[in-house]
């Protein structure tokens, strides 16, 4: 598969080692750096959602896209769906196995039903907007964490190599991901969220099935009916329909 051209106006930084690519993005933003991708061979302090450590062995994908987006924070947050779509698209193209990848709300990419990737958005505000946005992406290309190290009830961690037998270099994934994300980002800006919502739902895991949504210490169970026009989870419970803007989902 031939990669599409690198997106115009987007820098590219390849690092042998860093504490975390999101932390490096924050440092670059403070220095006035423009939009760029940062790819690290190894992270000494990778982080997932809620500050959880993200295991970052060499050969896996650890990258961050630094952006200076326009628009209000709720609009900028929809970029997480663009990232998930682009990552699924890139991996489907590189492996030739589109049927094995699915999307889990809010922004995980699954492989054969296991968690293969995570996406972390971190922003710094400026007035009513967002001064800079760091989109961190971790993909288990060759190794996954020990299943015993994940939270009870969480999906089993998997890697591309273990599940498909295919070895993808981090640089090759970046070359496919960067243009794919640029395309989805452009569609979000020109056409709004509707086409992204439709494509995301076409690849959504457990759509129409029972799930659990945890917000803090509260947990709700119901049927996953989709996402609304703002990207919120739609959950049909015994008490009616809930629209949940932020939660952790368990199957």
mmCIF file of C-alpha atoms in Angstrom:
data_model
loop_
_atom_site.group_PDB
_atom_site.id
_atom_site.type_symbol
_atom_site.label_atom_id
_atom_site.label_comp_id
_atom_site.label_asym_id
_atom_site.label_seq_id
_atom_site.Cartn_x
_atom_site.Cartn_y
_atom_site.Cartn_z
ATOM 1 C CA UNK A 1 0.000 0.000 0.000
ATOM 2 C CA UNK A 2 1.424 3.377 -0.987
ATOM 3 C CA UNK A 3 1.092 6.075 1.656
ATOM 4 C CA UNK A 4 -0.681 9.328 0.858
ATOM 5 C CA UNK A 5 1.447 12.482 0.926
ATOM 6 C CA UNK A 6 2.385 13.980 4.274
ATOM 7 C CA UNK A 7 -0.076 16.770 5.234
ATOM 8 C CA UNK A 8 1.046 20.204 4.151
ATOM 9 C CA UNK A 9 2.015 22.545 6.971
ATOM 10 C CA UNK A 10 2.400 19.802 9.594
ATOM 11 C CA UNK A 11 5.858 19.243 11.100
ATOM 12 C CA UNK A 12 7.356 15.868 11.976
ATOM 13 C CA UNK A 13 9.687 15.173 14.904
ATOM 14 C CA UNK A 14 11.165 11.721 15.558
ATOM 15 C CA UNK A 15 12.636 11.186 19.040
ATOM 16 C CA UNK A 16 14.540 8.162 20.317
ATOM 17 C CA UNK A 17 13.202 8.653 23.846
ATOM 18 C CA UNK A 18 11.043 11.121 25.780
ATOM 19 C CA UNK A 19 9.121 11.291 29.047
ATOM 20 C CA UNK A 20 5.843 11.469 27.135
ATOM 21 C CA UNK A 21 4.974 12.760 23.698
ATOM 22 C CA UNK A 22 2.110 14.819 25.156
ATOM 23 C CA UNK A 23 4.526 16.469 27.594
ATOM 24 C CA UNK A 24 6.892 17.206 24.706
ATOM 25 C CA UNK A 25 3.972 18.731 22.791
ATOM 26 C CA UNK A 26 3.224 21.041 25.732
ATOM 27 C CA UNK A 27 6.856 22.163 25.790
ATOM 28 C CA UNK A 28 6.836 22.803 22.046
ATOM 29 C CA UNK A 29 3.574 24.738 22.303
ATOM 30 C CA UNK A 30 5.065 26.941 25.018
ATOM 31 C CA UNK A 31 7.952 27.742 22.687
ATOM 32 C CA UNK A 32 5.562 28.779 19.923
ATOM 33 C CA UNK A 33 6.018 25.724 17.699
ATOM 34 C CA UNK A 34 3.479 25.204 14.951
ATOM 35 C CA UNK A 35 1.381 22.105 14.263
ATOM 36 C CA UNK A 36 3.490 18.963 14.273
ATOM 37 C CA UNK A 37 3.562 15.227 14.919
ATOM 38 C CA UNK A 38 5.932 13.874 17.584
ATOM 39 C CA UNK A 39 6.855 10.186 17.423
ATOM 40 C CA UNK A 40 8.975 8.601 20.161
ATOM 41 C CA UNK A 41 10.694 5.238 20.116
ATOM 42 C CA UNK A 42 10.288 4.932 23.891
ATOM 43 C CA UNK A 43 8.430 6.799 26.647
ATOM 44 C CA UNK A 44 9.641 6.848 30.238
ATOM 45 C CA UNK A 45 6.399 8.362 31.575
ATOM 46 C CA UNK A 46 3.595 7.589 29.154
ATOM 47 C CA UNK A 47 0.088 8.358 30.437
ATOM 48 C CA UNK A 48 -3.407 7.216 29.621
ATOM 49 C CA UNK A 49 -6.738 8.647 30.702
ATOM 50 C CA UNK A 50 -7.135 9.715 34.347
ATOM 51 C CA UNK A 51 -3.334 9.790 34.731
ATOM 52 C CA UNK A 52 -2.963 6.032 34.437
ATOM 53 C CA UNK A 53 0.459 4.847 33.279
ATOM 54 C CA UNK A 54 0.691 3.741 29.638
ATOM 55 C CA UNK A 55 3.220 0.977 29.000
ATOM 56 C CA UNK A 56 5.494 2.118 26.162
ATOM 57 C CA UNK A 57 7.919 -0.588 24.978
ATOM 58 C CA UNK A 58 10.058 -0.037 21.897
ATOM 59 C CA UNK A 59 8.298 -1.140 18.736
ATOM 60 C CA UNK A 60 4.902 0.123 19.868
ATOM 61 C CA UNK A 61 3.493 3.416 18.598
ATOM 62 C CA UNK A 62 3.789 6.467 20.862
ATOM 63 C CA UNK A 63 2.903 9.736 19.152
ATOM 64 C CA UNK A 64 1.238 13.100 19.682
ATOM 65 C CA UNK A 65 -0.185 15.607 17.260
ATOM 66 C CA UNK A 66 0.183 19.202 18.444
ATOM 67 C CA UNK A 67 -2.471 21.527 17.071
ATOM 68 C CA UNK A 68 -3.616 25.101 17.585
ATOM 69 C CA UNK A 69 -7.309 24.577 16.813
ATOM 70 C CA UNK A 70 -9.965 27.201 16.258
ATOM 71 C CA UNK A 71 -13.419 27.107 17.771
ATOM 72 C CA UNK A 72 -14.953 26.453 21.199
ATOM 73 C CA UNK A 73 -13.737 23.557 23.389
ATOM 74 C CA UNK A 74 -16.804 21.370 22.735
ATOM 75 C CA UNK A 75 -16.142 21.609 19.000
ATOM 76 C CA UNK A 76 -12.450 20.868 19.450
ATOM 77 C CA UNK A 77 -13.332 17.794 21.541
ATOM 78 C CA UNK A 78 -14.992 16.221 18.487
ATOM 79 C CA UNK A 79 -11.500 15.760 17.046
ATOM 80 C CA UNK A 80 -11.249 12.631 19.204
ATOM 81 C CA UNK A 81 -13.712 10.945 16.815
ATOM 82 C CA UNK A 82 -11.639 12.061 13.821
ATOM 83 C CA UNK A 83 -8.564 10.515 15.425
ATOM 84 C CA UNK A 84 -10.301 7.202 16.123
ATOM 85 C CA UNK A 85 -11.613 7.027 12.556
ATOM 86 C CA UNK A 86 -8.219 7.884 11.083
ATOM 87 C CA UNK A 87 -6.415 5.330 13.253
ATOM 88 C CA UNK A 88 -8.841 2.585 12.320
ATOM 89 C CA UNK A 89 -8.540 3.542 8.646
ATOM 90 C CA UNK A 90 -4.739 3.561 8.741
ATOM 91 C CA UNK A 91 -4.512 0.179 10.458
ATOM 92 C CA UNK A 92 -7.120 -1.370 8.175
ATOM 93 C CA UNK A 93 -5.117 -0.217 5.178
ATOM 94 C CA UNK A 94 -1.751 -1.386 6.501
ATOM 95 C CA UNK A 95 -3.015 -4.821 7.542
ATOM 96 C CA UNK A 96 -5.593 -5.407 4.807
ATOM 97 C CA UNK A 97 -7.943 -6.593 7.574
ATOM 98 C CA UNK A 98 -10.635 -3.903 7.972
ATOM 99 C CA UNK A 99 -13.090 -6.362 9.515
ATOM 100 C CA UNK A 100 -11.022 -6.932 12.672
ATOM 101 C CA UNK A 101 -11.007 -3.291 13.854
ATOM 102 C CA UNK A 102 -13.861 -1.611 15.726
ATOM 103 C CA UNK A 103 -14.418 1.599 17.706
ATOM 104 C CA UNK A 104 -15.342 1.835 21.379
ATOM 105 C CA UNK A 105 -16.833 5.015 22.811
ATOM 106 C CA UNK A 106 -15.428 7.489 23.551
ATOM 107 C CA UNK A 107 -12.123 6.996 21.721
ATOM 108 C CA UNK A 108 -10.617 3.498 21.815
ATOM 109 C CA UNK A 109 -9.779 1.350 18.808
ATOM 110 C CA UNK A 110 -10.356 -2.380 19.243
ATOM 111 C CA UNK A 111 -8.785 -5.353 17.484
ATOM 112 C CA UNK A 112 -10.677 -8.662 17.586
ATOM 113 C CA UNK A 113 -12.610 -7.238 20.537
ATOM 114 C CA UNK A 114 -9.517 -6.408 22.605
ATOM 115 C CA UNK A 115 -8.059 -2.993 23.410
ATOM 116 C CA UNK A 116 -5.224 -2.243 21.025
ATOM 117 C CA UNK A 117 -5.021 1.552 21.183
ATOM 118 C CA UNK A 118 -5.809 4.552 23.333
ATOM 119 C CA UNK A 119 -6.264 8.242 22.567
ATOM 120 C CA UNK A 120 -5.702 11.073 25.058
ATOM 121 C CA UNK A 121 -6.580 14.707 24.336
ATOM 122 C CA UNK A 122 -5.033 17.384 26.545
ATOM 123 C CA UNK A 123 -5.694 21.077 25.959
ATOM 124 C CA UNK A 124 -4.684 24.461 27.293
ATOM 125 C CA UNK A 125 -7.378 27.139 27.126
ATOM 126 C CA UNK A 126 -7.113 30.697 25.930
ATOM 127 C CA UNK A 127 -10.139 32.878 26.578
ATOM 128 C CA UNK A 128 -13.125 30.871 25.410
ATOM 129 C CA UNK A 129 -11.058 28.830 22.972
ATOM 130 C CA UNK A 130 -8.217 26.338 23.013
ATOM 131 C CA UNK A 131 -4.665 27.687 22.764
ATOM 132 C CA UNK A 132 -3.162 24.319 21.956
ATOM 133 C CA UNK A 133 -4.289 20.731 21.815
ATOM 134 C CA UNK A 134 -2.112 17.644 22.272
ATOM 135 C CA UNK A 135 -3.625 14.476 20.805
ATOM 136 C CA UNK A 136 -1.707 11.545 22.254
ATOM 137 C CA UNK A 137 -2.032 8.143 20.575
ATOM 138 C CA UNK A 138 -0.684 4.842 21.831
ATOM 139 C CA UNK A 139 -0.953 1.659 19.769
ATOM 140 C CA UNK A 140 0.138 -1.820 20.808
ATOM 141 C CA UNK A 141 1.897 -2.749 17.591
ATOM 142 C CA UNK A 142 4.147 -5.532 18.887
ATOM 143 C CA UNK A 143 3.344 -5.943 22.599
ATOM 144 C CA UNK A 144 0.387 -5.479 24.946
ATOM 145 C CA UNK A 145 0.353 -5.009 28.741
ATOM 146 C CA UNK A 146 -0.082 -7.987 31.031
ATOM 147 C CA UNK A 147 -3.844 -8.659 31.327
ATOM 148 C CA UNK A 148 -3.397 -8.815 35.107
ATOM 149 C CA UNK A 149 -2.284 -5.183 35.136
ATOM 150 C CA UNK A 150 -5.536 -3.773 33.765
ATOM 151 C CA UNK A 151 -8.613 -2.763 35.742
ATOM 152 C CA UNK A 152 -11.092 -5.560 36.532
ATOM 153 C CA UNK A 153 -13.806 -5.607 33.882
ATOM 154 C CA UNK A 154 -11.667 -3.786 31.321
ATOM 155 C CA UNK A 155 -11.120 -5.240 27.878
ATOM 156 C CA UNK A 156 -8.185 -7.576 27.389
ATOM 157 C CA UNK A 157 -5.151 -5.768 25.993
ATOM 158 C CA UNK A 158 -3.985 -7.033 22.594
ATOM 159 C CA UNK A 159 -1.313 -6.186 20.042
ATOM 160 C CA UNK A 160 -1.372 -6.089 16.255
ATOM 161 C CA UNK A 161 1.483 -8.585 16.038
ATOM 162 C CA UNK A 162 -0.110 -11.116 18.380
ATOM 163 C CA UNK A 163 -3.564 -10.918 16.795
ATOM 164 C CA UNK A 164 -2.641 -10.717 13.100
ATOM 165 C CA UNK A 165 0.962 -11.946 12.827
ATOM 166 C CA UNK A 166 1.837 -8.682 11.065
ATOM 167 C CA UNK A 167 4.679 -6.428 12.181
ATOM 168 C CA UNK A 168 4.075 -2.742 11.461
ATOM 169 C CA UNK A 169 6.811 -0.190 12.079
ATOM 170 C CA UNK A 170 5.778 2.905 14.064
ATOM 171 C CA UNK A 171 7.041 5.161 11.251
ATOM 172 C CA UNK A 172 4.876 3.312 8.718
ATOM 173 C CA UNK A 173 1.811 3.799 10.897
ATOM 174 C CA UNK A 174 2.584 7.502 11.265
ATOM 175 C CA UNK A 175 2.921 7.871 7.483
ATOM 176 C CA UNK A 176 -0.564 6.371 7.054
ATOM 177 C CA UNK A 177 -2.186 8.026 10.070
ATOM 178 C CA UNK A 178 -1.112 11.637 9.478
ATOM 179 C CA UNK A 179 -2.815 12.049 6.072
ATOM 180 C CA UNK A 180 -5.869 10.056 7.190
ATOM 181 C CA UNK A 181 -6.367 12.339 10.178
ATOM 182 C CA UNK A 182 -5.831 15.436 8.035
ATOM 183 C CA UNK A 183 -8.678 14.246 5.774
ATOM 184 C CA UNK A 184 -11.094 13.591 8.668
ATOM 185 C CA UNK A 185 -10.154 16.873 10.316
ATOM 186 C CA UNK A 186 -10.882 18.711 7.063
ATOM 187 C CA UNK A 187 -14.277 17.005 6.809
ATOM 188 C CA UNK A 188 -15.116 18.000 10.369
ATOM 189 C CA UNK A 189 -14.228 21.609 9.596
ATOM 190 C CA UNK A 190 -16.096 21.814 6.280
ATOM 191 C CA UNK A 191 -19.039 19.397 6.724
ATOM 192 C CA UNK A 192 -19.527 19.325 10.484
ATOM 193 C CA UNK A 193 -19.792 16.291 12.737
ATOM 194 C CA UNK A 194 -22.548 14.438 10.813
ATOM 195 C CA UNK A 195 -20.315 12.464 8.393
ATOM 196 C CA UNK A 196 -17.921 11.527 11.193
ATOM 197 C CA UNK A 197 -20.808 10.413 13.382
ATOM 198 C CA UNK A 198 -22.191 8.223 10.591
ATOM 199 C CA UNK A 199 -18.835 6.598 9.866
ATOM 200 C CA UNK A 200 -18.083 6.107 13.559
ATOM 201 C CA UNK A 201 -21.418 4.370 14.123
ATOM 202 C CA UNK A 202 -20.730 2.118 11.124
ATOM 203 C CA UNK A 203 -17.746 0.675 13.018
ATOM 204 C CA UNK A 204 -19.015 0.984 16.617
ATOM 205 C CA UNK A 205 -18.491 -1.972 18.939
ATOM 206 C CA UNK A 206 -21.548 -3.321 20.820
ATOM 207 C CA UNK A 207 -24.047 -1.011 19.146
ATOM 208 C CA UNK A 208 -27.529 -2.127 20.158
ATOM 209 C CA UNK A 209 -26.151 -4.298 22.965
ATOM 210 C CA UNK A 210 -26.031 -3.961 26.776
ATOM 211 C CA UNK A 211 -23.130 -1.934 28.209
ATOM 212 C CA UNK A 212 -22.194 -0.230 31.486
ATOM 213 C CA UNK A 213 -21.279 3.453 31.689
ATOM 214 C CA UNK A 214 -19.369 4.624 34.761
ATOM 215 C CA UNK A 215 -19.188 8.296 35.747
ATOM 216 C CA UNK A 216 -17.189 8.728 38.938
ATOM 217 C CA UNK A 217 -18.698 6.319 41.452
ATOM 218 C CA UNK A 218 -22.056 6.027 39.668
ATOM 219 C CA UNK A 219 -22.704 3.336 37.106
ATOM 220 C CA UNK A 220 -25.595 2.993 34.668
ATOM 221 C CA UNK A 221 -26.522 -0.058 32.616
ATOM 222 C CA UNK A 222 -28.515 -0.085 29.424
ATOM 223 C CA UNK A 223 -28.568 -0.587 25.681
ATOM 224 C CA UNK A 224 -25.978 1.357 23.676
ATOM 225 C CA UNK A 225 -28.154 3.148 21.118
ATOM 226 C CA UNK A 226 -25.503 5.357 19.524
ATOM 227 C CA UNK A 227 -24.049 8.843 19.883
ATOM 228 C CA UNK A 228 -25.789 12.183 19.476
ATOM 229 C CA UNK A 229 -24.862 15.220 17.381
ATOM 230 C CA UNK A 230 -22.368 16.329 20.056
ATOM 231 C CA UNK A 231 -20.709 12.907 20.376
ATOM 232 C CA UNK A 232 -22.409 12.030 23.690
ATOM 233 C CA UNK A 233 -23.314 8.419 24.473
ATOM 234 C CA UNK A 234 -26.993 7.483 24.124
ATOM 235 C CA UNK A 235 -27.943 4.805 26.655
ATOM 236 C CA UNK A 236 -31.435 3.340 26.965
ATOM 237 C CA UNK A 237 -31.995 2.288 30.566
ATOM 238 C CA UNK A 238 -34.993 0.916 32.439
ATOM 239 C CA UNK A 239 -35.789 4.500 33.461
ATOM 240 C CA UNK A 240 -35.600 5.935 29.931
ATOM 241 C CA UNK A 241 -32.970 7.340 27.610
ATOM 242 C CA UNK A 242 -29.810 8.890 29.076
ATOM 243 C CA UNK A 243 -27.421 11.109 27.158
ATOM 244 C CA UNK A 244 -23.969 10.872 28.732
ATOM 245 C CA UNK A 245 -21.252 13.339 27.637
ATOM 246 C CA UNK A 246 -18.378 11.660 29.511
ATOM 247 C CA UNK A 247 -17.973 8.207 31.058
ATOM 248 C CA UNK A 248 -15.967 5.018 30.991
ATOM 249 C CA UNK A 249 -17.712 2.195 29.161
ATOM 250 C CA UNK A 250 -17.524 -1.488 30.073
ATOM 251 C CA UNK A 251 -18.913 -4.394 28.071
#
